[in-house]
mmCIF file of C-alpha atoms in Angstrom:
data_model
loop_
_atom_site.group_PDB
_atom_site.id
_atom_site.type_symbol
_atom_site.label_atom_id
_atom_site.label_comp_id
_atom_site.label_asym_id
_atom_site.label_seq_id
_atom_site.Cartn_x
_atom_site.Cartn_y
_atom_site.Cartn_z
ATOM 1 C CA UNK A 135 -50.019 71.194 84.466
ATOM 2 C CA UNK A 136 -53.100 72.253 82.516
ATOM 3 C CA UNK A 137 -52.361 75.925 83.341
ATOM 4 C CA UNK A 138 -48.823 75.652 81.976
ATOM 5 C CA UNK A 139 -50.178 74.239 78.740
ATOM 6 C CA UNK A 140 -52.722 77.075 78.615
ATOM 7 C CA UNK A 141 -50.128 79.845 78.931
ATOM 8 C CA UNK A 142 -47.150 78.395 77.065
ATOM 9 C CA UNK A 143 -48.635 76.921 73.882
ATOM 10 C CA UNK A 144 -50.303 78.606 70.901
ATOM 11 C CA UNK A 145 -53.993 77.747 70.396
ATOM 12 C CA UNK A 146 -53.395 74.975 67.822
ATOM 13 C CA UNK A 147 -50.900 73.169 70.032
ATOM 14 C CA UNK A 148 -53.109 73.733 73.055
ATOM 15 C CA UNK A 149 -55.999 71.974 71.326
ATOM 16 C CA UNK A 150 -53.675 69.109 70.325
ATOM 17 C CA UNK A 151 -52.419 68.707 73.873
ATOM 18 C CA UNK A 152 -55.961 68.656 75.233
ATOM 19 C CA UNK A 153 -56.894 66.054 72.609
ATOM 20 C CA UNK A 154 -53.931 63.869 73.593
ATOM 21 C CA UNK A 155 -54.878 64.102 77.281
ATOM 22 C CA UNK A 156 -58.463 63.187 76.433
ATOM 23 C CA UNK A 157 -57.298 60.128 74.504
ATOM 24 C CA UNK A 158 -55.038 59.038 77.364
ATOM 25 C CA UNK A 159 -57.858 59.443 79.868
ATOM 26 C CA UNK A 160 -60.192 57.461 77.624
ATOM 27 C CA UNK A 161 -57.628 54.682 77.332
ATOM 28 C CA UNK A 162 -57.198 54.635 81.097
ATOM 29 C CA UNK A 163 -60.946 54.306 81.610
ATOM 30 C CA UNK A 164 -61.109 51.596 78.956
ATOM 31 C CA UNK A 165 -58.341 49.671 80.688
ATOM 32 C CA UNK A 166 -59.983 49.825 84.105
ATOM 33 C CA UNK A 167 -63.339 48.745 82.666
ATOM 34 C CA UNK A 168 -61.904 46.123 80.300
ATOM 35 C CA UNK A 169 -64.197 43.184 79.601
ATOM 36 C CA UNK A 170 -63.510 39.465 80.009
ATOM 37 C CA UNK A 171 -65.344 38.128 76.923
ATOM 38 C CA UNK A 172 -63.496 34.801 76.551
ATOM 39 C CA UNK A 173 -62.805 32.012 79.011
ATOM 40 C CA UNK A 174 -59.195 33.118 79.619
ATOM 41 C CA UNK A 175 -59.816 36.796 78.989
ATOM 42 C CA UNK A 176 -58.349 37.082 75.498
ATOM 43 C CA UNK A 177 -57.731 35.083 72.313
ATOM 44 C CA UNK A 178 -54.222 34.201 73.510
ATOM 45 C CA UNK A 179 -55.597 32.576 76.696
ATOM 46 C CA UNK A 180 -53.212 34.511 78.938
ATOM 47 C CA UNK A 181 -55.543 34.727 81.935
ATOM 48 C CA UNK A 182 -54.259 38.244 82.650
ATOM 49 C CA UNK A 183 -56.491 41.165 83.641
ATOM 50 C CA UNK A 184 -55.726 44.631 82.288
ATOM 51 C CA UNK A 185 -55.978 46.297 85.702
ATOM 52 C CA UNK A 186 -55.173 45.521 89.319
ATOM 53 C CA UNK A 187 -57.709 44.632 91.995
ATOM 54 C CA UNK A 188 -58.627 47.321 94.536
ATOM 55 C CA UNK A 189 -57.295 47.235 98.061
ATOM 56 C CA UNK A 190 -58.753 46.154 100.401
ATOM 57 C CA UNK A 191 -61.079 43.588 98.823
ATOM 58 C CA UNK A 192 -63.389 40.803 99.974
ATOM 59 C CA UNK A 193 -66.587 39.043 98.910
ATOM 60 C CA UNK A 194 -68.753 41.852 97.523
ATOM 61 C CA UNK A 195 -71.851 39.847 96.623
ATOM 62 C CA UNK A 196 -73.114 36.347 95.896
ATOM 63 C CA UNK A 197 -75.697 35.057 93.439
ATOM 64 C CA UNK A 198 -77.317 31.646 93.706
ATOM 65 C CA UNK A 199 -78.470 29.260 90.998
ATOM 66 C CA UNK A 200 -81.171 27.325 92.796
ATOM 67 C CA UNK A 201 -80.625 23.550 92.969
ATOM 68 C CA UNK A 202 -77.720 23.671 90.531
ATOM 69 C CA UNK A 203 -73.997 24.383 90.351
ATOM 70 C CA UNK A 204 -71.396 26.268 88.349
ATOM 71 C CA UNK A 205 -68.492 24.501 86.653
ATOM 72 C CA UNK A 206 -68.232 26.909 83.723
ATOM 73 C CA UNK A 207 -66.062 30.020 83.793
ATOM 74 C CA UNK A 208 -68.018 33.257 83.442
ATOM 75 C CA UNK A 209 -67.690 35.880 80.725
ATOM 76 C CA UNK A 210 -68.113 39.568 81.570
ATOM 77 C CA UNK A 211 -69.041 42.253 79.037
ATOM 78 C CA UNK A 212 -70.359 45.788 79.589
ATOM 79 C CA UNK A 213 -71.006 45.215 83.274
ATOM 80 C CA UNK A 214 -72.942 41.953 82.884
ATOM 81 C CA UNK A 215 -71.762 38.478 83.915
ATOM 82 C CA UNK A 216 -72.784 35.594 81.614
ATOM 83 C CA UNK A 217 -72.530 31.981 82.778
ATOM 84 C CA UNK A 218 -74.380 28.678 82.379
ATOM 85 C CA UNK A 219 -75.074 26.187 85.177
ATOM 86 C CA UNK A 220 -74.797 22.399 85.119
ATOM 87 C CA UNK A 221 -78.584 21.961 84.839
ATOM 88 C CA UNK A 222 -79.073 23.928 81.650
ATOM 89 C CA UNK A 223 -79.937 27.446 82.788
ATOM 90 C CA UNK A 224 -77.925 30.316 81.372
ATOM 91 C CA UNK A 225 -77.668 33.360 83.642
ATOM 92 C CA UNK A 226 -77.023 37.051 83.045
ATOM 93 C CA UNK A 227 -76.149 38.919 86.262
ATOM 94 C CA UNK A 228 -75.209 42.538 86.959
ATOM 95 C CA UNK A 229 -71.538 42.882 87.869
ATOM 96 C CA UNK A 230 -72.278 45.843 90.113
ATOM 97 C CA UNK A 231 -74.539 44.113 92.627
ATOM 98 C CA UNK A 232 -75.260 40.497 91.581
ATOM 99 C CA UNK A 233 -78.879 41.113 90.653
ATOM 100 C CA UNK A 234 -80.395 39.021 87.878
ATOM 101 C CA UNK A 235 -80.751 40.525 84.393
ATOM 102 C CA UNK A 236 -82.300 37.424 82.805
ATOM 103 C CA UNK A 237 -82.288 33.626 82.952
ATOM 104 C CA UNK A 238 -82.840 31.201 80.075
ATOM 105 C CA UNK A 239 -83.578 27.520 80.662
ATOM 106 C CA UNK A 240 -82.583 24.843 78.131
ATOM 107 C CA UNK A 241 -84.118 21.427 78.797
ATOM 108 C CA UNK A 242 -82.223 18.140 79.193
ATOM 109 C CA UNK A 243 -78.763 19.629 79.119
ATOM 110 C CA UNK A 244 -76.145 21.489 81.129
ATOM 111 C CA UNK A 245 -73.229 23.874 80.744
ATOM 112 C CA UNK A 246 -69.804 22.821 82.013
ATOM 113 C CA UNK A 247 -67.638 24.951 79.708
ATOM 114 C CA UNK A 248 -67.396 28.729 79.529
ATOM 115 C CA UNK A 249 -68.863 30.928 76.815
ATOM 116 C CA UNK A 250 -67.617 33.582 74.415
ATOM 117 C CA UNK A 251 -69.407 36.942 74.336
ATOM 118 C CA UNK A 252 -68.550 38.816 71.148
ATOM 119 C CA UNK A 253 -70.317 41.536 69.120
ATOM 120 C CA UNK A 254 -73.534 41.372 71.110
ATOM 121 C CA UNK A 255 -73.881 37.583 70.929
ATOM 122 C CA UNK A 256 -73.204 34.765 73.394
ATOM 123 C CA UNK A 257 -71.643 31.584 72.019
ATOM 124 C CA UNK A 258 -71.942 28.626 74.399
ATOM 125 C CA UNK A 259 -71.657 24.838 74.296
ATOM 126 C CA UNK A 260 -73.493 22.224 76.350
ATOM 127 C CA UNK A 261 -72.475 18.729 77.386
ATOM 128 C CA UNK A 262 -74.726 17.210 74.702
ATOM 129 C CA UNK A 263 -72.555 18.773 72.006
ATOM 130 C CA UNK A 264 -74.898 21.605 71.029
ATOM 131 C CA UNK A 265 -73.323 24.952 70.150
ATOM 132 C CA UNK A 266 -75.701 27.890 70.614
ATOM 133 C CA UNK A 267 -75.702 31.527 69.646
ATOM 134 C CA UNK A 268 -77.828 33.600 72.045
ATOM 135 C CA UNK A 269 -78.891 37.223 72.052
ATOM 136 C CA UNK A 270 -77.124 39.210 74.724
ATOM 137 C CA UNK A 271 -80.325 41.147 75.573
ATOM 138 C CA UNK A 272 -82.485 38.252 76.764
ATOM 139 C CA UNK A 273 -80.794 34.899 76.029
ATOM 140 C CA UNK A 274 -83.125 34.052 73.157
ATOM 141 C CA UNK A 275 -81.562 31.676 70.646
ATOM 142 C CA UNK A 276 -80.327 32.869 67.243
ATOM 143 C CA UNK A 277 -79.062 29.514 65.972
ATOM 144 C CA UNK A 278 -77.799 26.155 67.159
ATOM 145 C CA UNK A 279 -75.335 23.653 65.735
ATOM 146 C CA UNK A 280 -75.119 19.977 66.722
ATOM 147 C CA UNK A 281 -71.485 18.891 66.799
ATOM 148 C CA UNK A 282 -72.443 15.219 67.375
ATOM 149 C CA UNK A 283 -69.735 14.894 70.012
ATOM 150 C CA UNK A 284 -69.010 15.796 73.620
ATOM 151 C CA UNK A 285 -67.666 19.303 74.181
ATOM 152 C CA UNK A 286 -65.482 19.990 77.209
ATOM 153 C CA UNK A 287 -63.851 23.249 76.116
ATOM 154 C CA UNK A 288 -65.313 26.713 75.690
ATOM 155 C CA UNK A 289 -65.554 28.153 72.172
ATOM 156 C CA UNK A 290 -63.225 30.807 70.858
ATOM 157 C CA UNK A 291 -64.324 33.471 68.371
ATOM 158 C CA UNK A 292 -62.020 34.950 65.738
ATOM 159 C CA UNK A 293 -63.053 37.284 62.906
ATOM 160 C CA UNK A 294 -66.504 35.816 62.356
ATOM 161 C CA UNK A 295 -65.578 32.216 63.149
ATOM 162 C CA UNK A 296 -66.640 30.239 66.221
ATOM 163 C CA UNK A 297 -63.958 27.630 66.947
ATOM 164 C CA UNK A 298 -64.979 24.445 68.754
ATOM 165 C CA UNK A 299 -62.745 21.583 69.922
ATOM 166 C CA UNK A 300 -64.626 18.293 70.151
ATOM 167 C CA UNK A 301 -64.152 14.901 71.773
ATOM 168 C CA UNK A 302 -64.493 13.340 68.307
ATOM 169 C CA UNK A 303 -61.087 14.796 67.449
ATOM 170 C CA UNK A 304 -62.549 17.545 65.306
ATOM 171 C CA UNK A 305 -61.700 21.222 65.459
ATOM 172 C CA UNK A 306 -64.749 22.829 63.873
ATOM 173 C CA UNK A 307 -65.103 26.388 62.618
ATOM 174 C CA UNK A 308 -68.690 27.600 62.211
ATOM 175 C CA UNK A 309 -69.917 30.920 60.901
ATOM 176 C CA UNK A 310 -70.665 33.255 63.816
ATOM 177 C CA UNK A 311 -73.663 34.779 62.049
ATOM 178 C CA UNK A 312 -75.382 31.606 60.823
ATOM 179 C CA UNK A 313 -73.859 28.556 62.537
ATOM 180 C CA UNK A 314 -72.945 27.023 59.188
ATOM 181 C CA UNK A 315 -69.781 24.908 59.133
ATOM 182 C CA UNK A 316 -66.867 26.658 57.422
ATOM 183 C CA UNK A 317 -64.201 23.988 57.891
ATOM 184 C CA UNK A 318 -63.175 20.963 59.946
ATOM 185 C CA UNK A 319 -59.739 19.791 61.069
ATOM 186 C CA UNK A 320 -59.510 16.224 62.415
ATOM 187 C CA UNK A 321 -57.097 14.136 64.452
ATOM 188 C CA UNK A 322 -57.534 10.499 65.536
ATOM 189 C CA UNK A 323 -57.868 11.295 69.265
ATOM 190 C CA UNK A 324 -60.084 13.664 71.290
ATOM 191 C CA UNK A 325 -59.569 17.416 71.405
ATOM 192 C CA UNK A 326 -60.483 18.744 74.850
ATOM 193 C CA UNK A 327 -58.537 21.982 75.095
ATOM 194 C CA UNK A 328 -59.569 25.505 74.215
ATOM 195 C CA UNK A 329 -58.396 26.557 70.721
ATOM 196 C CA UNK A 330 -55.996 29.471 71.141
ATOM 197 C CA UNK A 331 -55.551 31.855 68.193
ATOM 198 C CA UNK A 332 -52.389 33.799 67.345
ATOM 199 C CA UNK A 333 -51.044 35.171 64.035
ATOM 200 C CA UNK A 334 -53.787 33.487 61.946
ATOM 201 C CA UNK A 335 -53.001 30.116 63.523
ATOM 202 C CA UNK A 336 -55.111 28.014 65.859
ATOM 203 C CA UNK A 337 -53.055 26.239 68.516
ATOM 204 C CA UNK A 338 -54.755 23.158 69.909
ATOM 205 C CA UNK A 339 -53.203 20.385 71.992
ATOM 206 C CA UNK A 340 -54.697 16.955 71.431
ATOM 207 C CA UNK A 341 -55.015 13.616 73.176
ATOM 208 C CA UNK A 342 -52.838 12.262 70.358
ATOM 209 C CA UNK A 343 -49.827 13.711 72.190
ATOM 210 C CA UNK A 344 -49.246 16.542 69.741
ATOM 211 C CA UNK A 345 -49.600 20.308 69.640
ATOM 212 C CA UNK A 346 -51.208 21.259 66.328
ATOM 213 C CA UNK A 347 -51.028 24.529 64.409
ATOM 214 C CA UNK A 348 -53.990 25.002 62.072
ATOM 215 C CA UNK A 349 -54.631 27.776 59.552
ATOM 216 C CA UNK A 350 -57.583 29.701 60.999
ATOM 217 C CA UNK A 351 -58.847 30.697 57.548
ATOM 218 C CA UNK A 352 -58.761 27.301 55.819
ATOM 219 C CA UNK A 353 -58.631 24.643 58.532
ATOM 220 C CA UNK A 354 -55.506 23.135 57.003
ATOM 221 C CA UNK A 355 -52.931 21.670 59.355
ATOM 222 C CA UNK A 356 -49.743 23.727 59.169
ATOM 223 C CA UNK A 357 -47.422 22.027 61.645
ATOM 224 C CA UNK A 358 -47.411 19.807 64.729
ATOM 225 C CA UNK A 359 -44.965 18.728 67.402
ATOM 226 C CA UNK A 360 -44.801 15.753 69.766
ATOM 227 C CA UNK A 361 -45.594 16.757 73.373
ATOM 228 C CA UNK A 362 -45.133 13.337 74.944
ATOM 229 C CA UNK A 363 -48.681 12.692 76.095
ATOM 230 C CA UNK A 364 -52.325 13.753 75.924
ATOM 231 C CA UNK A 365 -52.955 17.421 76.589
ATOM 232 C CA UNK A 366 -54.346 18.655 79.883
ATOM 233 C CA UNK A 367 -54.058 22.406 79.456
ATOM 234 C CA UNK A 368 -55.143 25.031 76.984
ATOM 235 C CA UNK A 369 -52.195 26.778 75.308
ATOM 236 C CA UNK A 370 -51.372 30.260 76.634
ATOM 237 C CA UNK A 371 -49.448 32.485 74.231
ATOM 238 C CA UNK A 372 -47.150 35.368 75.139
ATOM 239 C CA UNK A 373 -45.283 36.912 72.226
ATOM 240 C CA UNK A 374 -43.797 34.119 70.123
ATOM 241 C CA UNK A 375 -44.018 31.503 72.895
ATOM 242 C CA UNK A 376 -46.703 29.043 74.001
ATOM 243 C CA UNK A 377 -47.120 27.408 77.417
ATOM 244 C CA UNK A 378 -49.313 24.407 78.327
ATOM 245 C CA UNK A 379 -49.498 21.165 80.340
ATOM 246 C CA UNK A 380 -49.993 17.495 79.487
ATOM 247 C CA UNK A 381 -51.936 14.934 81.501
ATOM 248 C CA UNK A 382 -48.662 13.244 82.370
ATOM 249 C CA UNK A 383 -47.675 16.217 84.487
ATOM 250 C CA UNK A 384 -45.240 17.873 82.100
ATOM 251 C CA UNK A 385 -45.524 21.609 81.545
ATOM 252 C CA UNK A 386 -44.101 22.843 78.233
ATOM 253 C CA UNK A 387 -42.581 26.102 77.086
ATOM 254 C CA UNK A 388 -42.212 26.307 73.289
ATOM 255 C CA UNK A 389 -41.485 28.774 70.529
ATOM 256 C CA UNK A 390 -44.163 29.081 67.843
ATOM 257 C CA UNK A 391 -41.997 30.083 64.869
ATOM 258 C CA UNK A 392 -40.343 27.654 64.598
ATOM 259 C CA UNK A 393 -42.427 25.212 66.635
ATOM 260 C CA UNK A 394 -39.726 23.957 68.988
ATOM 261 C CA UNK A 395 -39.370 23.018 72.642
ATOM 262 C CA UNK A 396 -37.696 25.556 74.919
ATOM 263 C CA UNK A 397 -37.995 23.697 78.204
ATOM 264 C CA UNK A 398 -40.178 21.337 80.212
ATOM 265 C CA UNK A 399 -41.145 21.373 83.869
ATOM 266 C CA UNK A 400 -42.266 18.111 85.472
ATOM 267 C CA UNK A 401 -44.690 17.534 88.333
ATOM 268 C CA UNK A 402 -47.169 14.871 89.389
ATOM 269 C CA UNK A 403 -49.726 13.830 86.800
ATOM 270 C CA UNK A 404 -52.853 15.842 86.256
ATOM 271 C CA UNK A 405 -56.397 14.532 85.900
ATOM 272 C CA UNK A 406 -58.638 15.082 82.899
ATOM 273 C CA UNK A 407 -59.698 18.577 83.914
ATOM 274 C CA UNK A 408 -58.834 21.310 81.449
ATOM 275 C CA UNK A 409 -56.250 23.521 83.124
ATOM 276 C CA UNK A 410 -54.508 26.664 81.993
ATOM 277 C CA UNK A 411 -51.618 28.760 83.195
ATOM 278 C CA UNK A 412 -51.730 32.510 83.659
ATOM 279 C CA UNK A 413 -48.945 33.889 81.520
ATOM 280 C CA UNK A 414 -47.004 37.138 81.272
ATOM 281 C CA UNK A 415 -43.573 37.871 79.827
ATOM 282 C CA UNK A 416 -42.217 37.778 83.399
ATOM 283 C CA UNK A 417 -43.963 34.768 84.995
ATOM 284 C CA UNK A 418 -45.976 31.674 84.117
ATOM 285 C CA UNK A 419 -48.256 30.640 87.019
ATOM 286 C CA UNK A 420 -49.944 27.246 87.231
ATOM 287 C CA UNK A 421 -51.684 25.041 89.765
ATOM 288 C CA UNK A 422 -50.684 21.374 90.071
ATOM 289 C CA UNK A 423 -52.506 18.273 91.253
ATOM 290 C CA UNK A 424 -49.941 17.740 93.985
ATOM 291 C CA UNK A 425 -51.439 20.768 95.788
ATOM 292 C CA UNK A 426 -49.067 23.522 94.742
ATOM 293 C CA UNK A 427 -49.190 26.858 92.966
ATOM 294 C CA UNK A 428 -45.997 27.444 91.000
ATOM 295 C CA UNK A 429 -44.501 30.402 89.127
ATOM 296 C CA UNK A 430 -41.987 29.626 86.369
ATOM 297 C CA UNK A 431 -39.518 31.774 84.460
ATOM 298 C CA UNK A 432 -40.880 31.994 80.871
ATOM 299 C CA UNK A 433 -37.375 31.860 79.394
ATOM 300 C CA UNK A 434 -35.993 28.895 81.317
ATOM 301 C CA UNK A 435 -38.874 27.072 83.037
ATOM 302 C CA UNK A 436 -37.082 27.337 86.379
ATOM 303 C CA UNK A 437 -39.324 27.914 89.420
ATOM 304 C CA UNK A 438 -39.536 31.472 90.701
ATOM 305 C CA UNK A 439 -41.575 30.309 93.672
ATOM 306 C CA UNK A 440 -43.435 27.184 94.736
ATOM 307 C CA UNK A 441 -46.269 27.456 97.282
ATOM 308 C CA UNK A 442 -47.993 24.458 98.937
ATOM 309 C CA UNK A 443 -51.794 24.578 99.037
ATOM 310 C CA UNK A 444 -54.295 22.934 101.362
ATOM 311 C CA UNK A 445 -56.017 21.305 98.372
ATOM 312 C CA UNK A 446 -55.742 21.116 94.590
ATOM 313 C CA UNK A 447 -56.355 24.206 92.484
ATOM 314 C CA UNK A 448 -58.341 22.838 89.546
ATOM 315 C CA UNK A 449 -59.487 26.403 89.027
ATOM 316 C CA UNK A 450 -56.926 27.932 86.655
ATOM 317 C CA UNK A 451 -55.261 31.018 88.158
ATOM 318 C CA UNK A 452 -55.563 34.543 86.829
ATOM 319 C CA UNK A 453 -53.185 37.472 87.222
ATOM 320 C CA UNK A 454 -54.511 40.923 88.124
ATOM 321 C CA UNK A 455 -51.836 43.536 88.688
ATOM 322 C CA UNK A 456 -49.394 42.118 91.235
ATOM 323 C CA UNK A 457 -51.745 39.386 92.473
ATOM 324 C CA UNK A 458 -52.539 35.811 91.477
ATOM 325 C CA UNK A 459 -56.123 34.721 92.207
ATOM 326 C CA UNK A 460 -57.609 31.188 92.185
ATOM 327 C CA UNK A 461 -60.006 28.774 93.863
ATOM 328 C CA UNK A 462 -59.488 25.245 95.203
ATOM 329 C CA UNK A 463 -61.469 22.019 95.240
ATOM 330 C CA UNK A 464 -62.201 22.438 98.957
ATOM 331 C CA UNK A 465 -63.910 25.782 98.578
ATOM 332 C CA UNK A 466 -61.047 28.140 99.318
ATOM 333 C CA UNK A 467 -60.603 31.420 97.431
ATOM 334 C CA UNK A 468 -57.049 32.674 97.574
ATOM 335 C CA UNK A 469 -54.862 35.546 96.388
ATOM 336 C CA UNK A 470 -51.064 35.502 96.503
ATOM 337 C CA UNK A 471 -48.357 37.949 95.478
ATOM 338 C CA UNK A 472 -47.171 37.471 91.902
ATOM 339 C CA UNK A 473 -43.608 38.323 92.910
ATOM 340 C CA UNK A 474 -43.281 35.877 95.804
ATOM 341 C CA UNK A 475 -46.330 33.604 96.143
ATOM 342 C CA UNK A 476 -47.002 35.024 99.602
ATOM 343 C CA UNK A 477 -50.661 34.796 100.566
ATOM 344 C CA UNK A 478 -52.388 38.159 100.941
ATOM 345 C CA UNK A 479 -56.054 37.085 101.205
ATOM 346 C CA UNK A 480 -58.263 34.028 101.473
ATOM 347 C CA UNK A 481 -61.871 33.093 102.132
ATOM 348 C CA UNK A 482 -63.065 29.622 103.157
ATOM 349 C CA UNK A 483 -66.520 29.487 101.575
ATOM 350 C CA UNK A 484 -67.077 25.750 101.100
ATOM 351 C CA UNK A 485 -68.239 23.823 98.084
ATOM 352 C CA UNK A 486 -65.802 23.206 95.245
ATOM 353 C CA UNK A 487 -64.195 25.494 92.687
ATOM 354 C CA UNK A 488 -63.424 24.021 89.277
ATOM 355 C CA UNK A 489 -64.451 27.095 87.284
ATOM 356 C CA UNK A 490 -61.747 29.696 86.760
ATOM 357 C CA UNK A 491 -62.010 33.363 87.748
ATOM 358 C CA UNK A 492 -63.095 36.117 85.366
ATOM 359 C CA UNK A 493 -62.085 39.739 85.964
ATOM 360 C CA UNK A 494 -63.608 43.073 84.987
ATOM 361 C CA UNK A 495 -63.860 46.574 86.478
ATOM 362 C CA UNK A 496 -61.726 45.640 89.490
ATOM 363 C CA UNK A 497 -63.934 42.668 90.366
ATOM 364 C CA UNK A 498 -63.302 38.906 90.241
ATOM 365 C CA UNK A 499 -66.232 36.569 89.521
ATOM 366 C CA UNK A 500 -66.033 32.809 90.047
ATOM 367 C CA UNK A 501 -68.683 30.090 90.283
ATOM 368 C CA UNK A 502 -68.857 27.257 92.818
ATOM 369 C CA UNK A 503 -70.314 23.790 92.264
ATOM 370 C CA UNK A 504 -72.781 24.454 95.101
ATOM 371 C CA UNK A 505 -74.531 26.961 92.817
ATOM 372 C CA UNK A 506 -73.037 30.134 94.265
ATOM 373 C CA UNK A 507 -71.501 32.784 92.072
ATOM 374 C CA UNK A 508 -68.987 34.864 94.057
ATOM 375 C CA UNK A 509 -67.873 38.411 93.286
ATOM 376 C CA UNK A 510 -64.688 39.649 94.965
ATOM 377 C CA UNK A 511 -64.291 43.421 94.980
ATOM 378 C CA UNK A 512 -63.637 46.571 96.958
ATOM 379 C CA UNK A 513 -64.893 46.683 100.530
ATOM 380 C CA UNK A 514 -64.984 50.479 100.781
#
């Protein structure tokens, strides 16, 4: 094809064509090497990777946090995995081979929620309610903010704001550069779900049984809707629709403008763990506490497939290409077809998976509560 362009186009058009091809190639490379900077991959919490996993794949490497465990979901940026353990050490690990880049120990604390890695900084929260900004180069601290409450959800970062949902019922926005509070939004029950951002609105589901829309610039409440019970899942947004679960075992599909219910899907009640669905415009995939992985039609909420599992999948699923990937509470890593739910791969590794997978450069990274960080990648 390049020869045809060479002989058939005048020089100016030839240069333009070459430039277009270069841009397309650059975009392709960018897509394959896309980062996973936030706990669900992007600000809309879709849990969808930009590229498929290689075939065949298996456990490529493991990394161990000595005498600790991983409950937090990893972030991956520029070929480095960032994740904190339950005993207060934050780890930076090479995605290519699992070797350590650096470790930073914080005393008398632990990390159970994922981090956000944005603009060369790591934003993480510990179970004592401290929000930290760390340097990506070595983990040294830039600033810290004491939220004076328990924090169960990872932070989100949007245009210079770090958004934190707290057990006090506060949604707090702090300045990403300084840690200074910019605004607070408060409800009378805990907020335990990740704050999703779309169209200058923060979507956060509360234990007050409502989904709240908050202006991301001012912190003013814009709208809310009754969801019938305390929230048990971070909102995933696809287009003008949002999808999430309540602790009562009801999964919701709603429109955002206006904020109205489209459908509900019922299943057995969830626990207090923060779950999320993986969401595309074709399928919504979620794990349930009655040991199933389910795919729903985004338009109707009707099941596309329903697969029984050997144990609960408290690890929220991710979608990579035509596969759904997740871990279970009995230490099973599993991949199924997005179209059918048919299992295509599994590994029984032991321990317990409550962290969710992160995906970058054709590799899946997920932490186990036994202190092992697993990387699933190409076996060739």
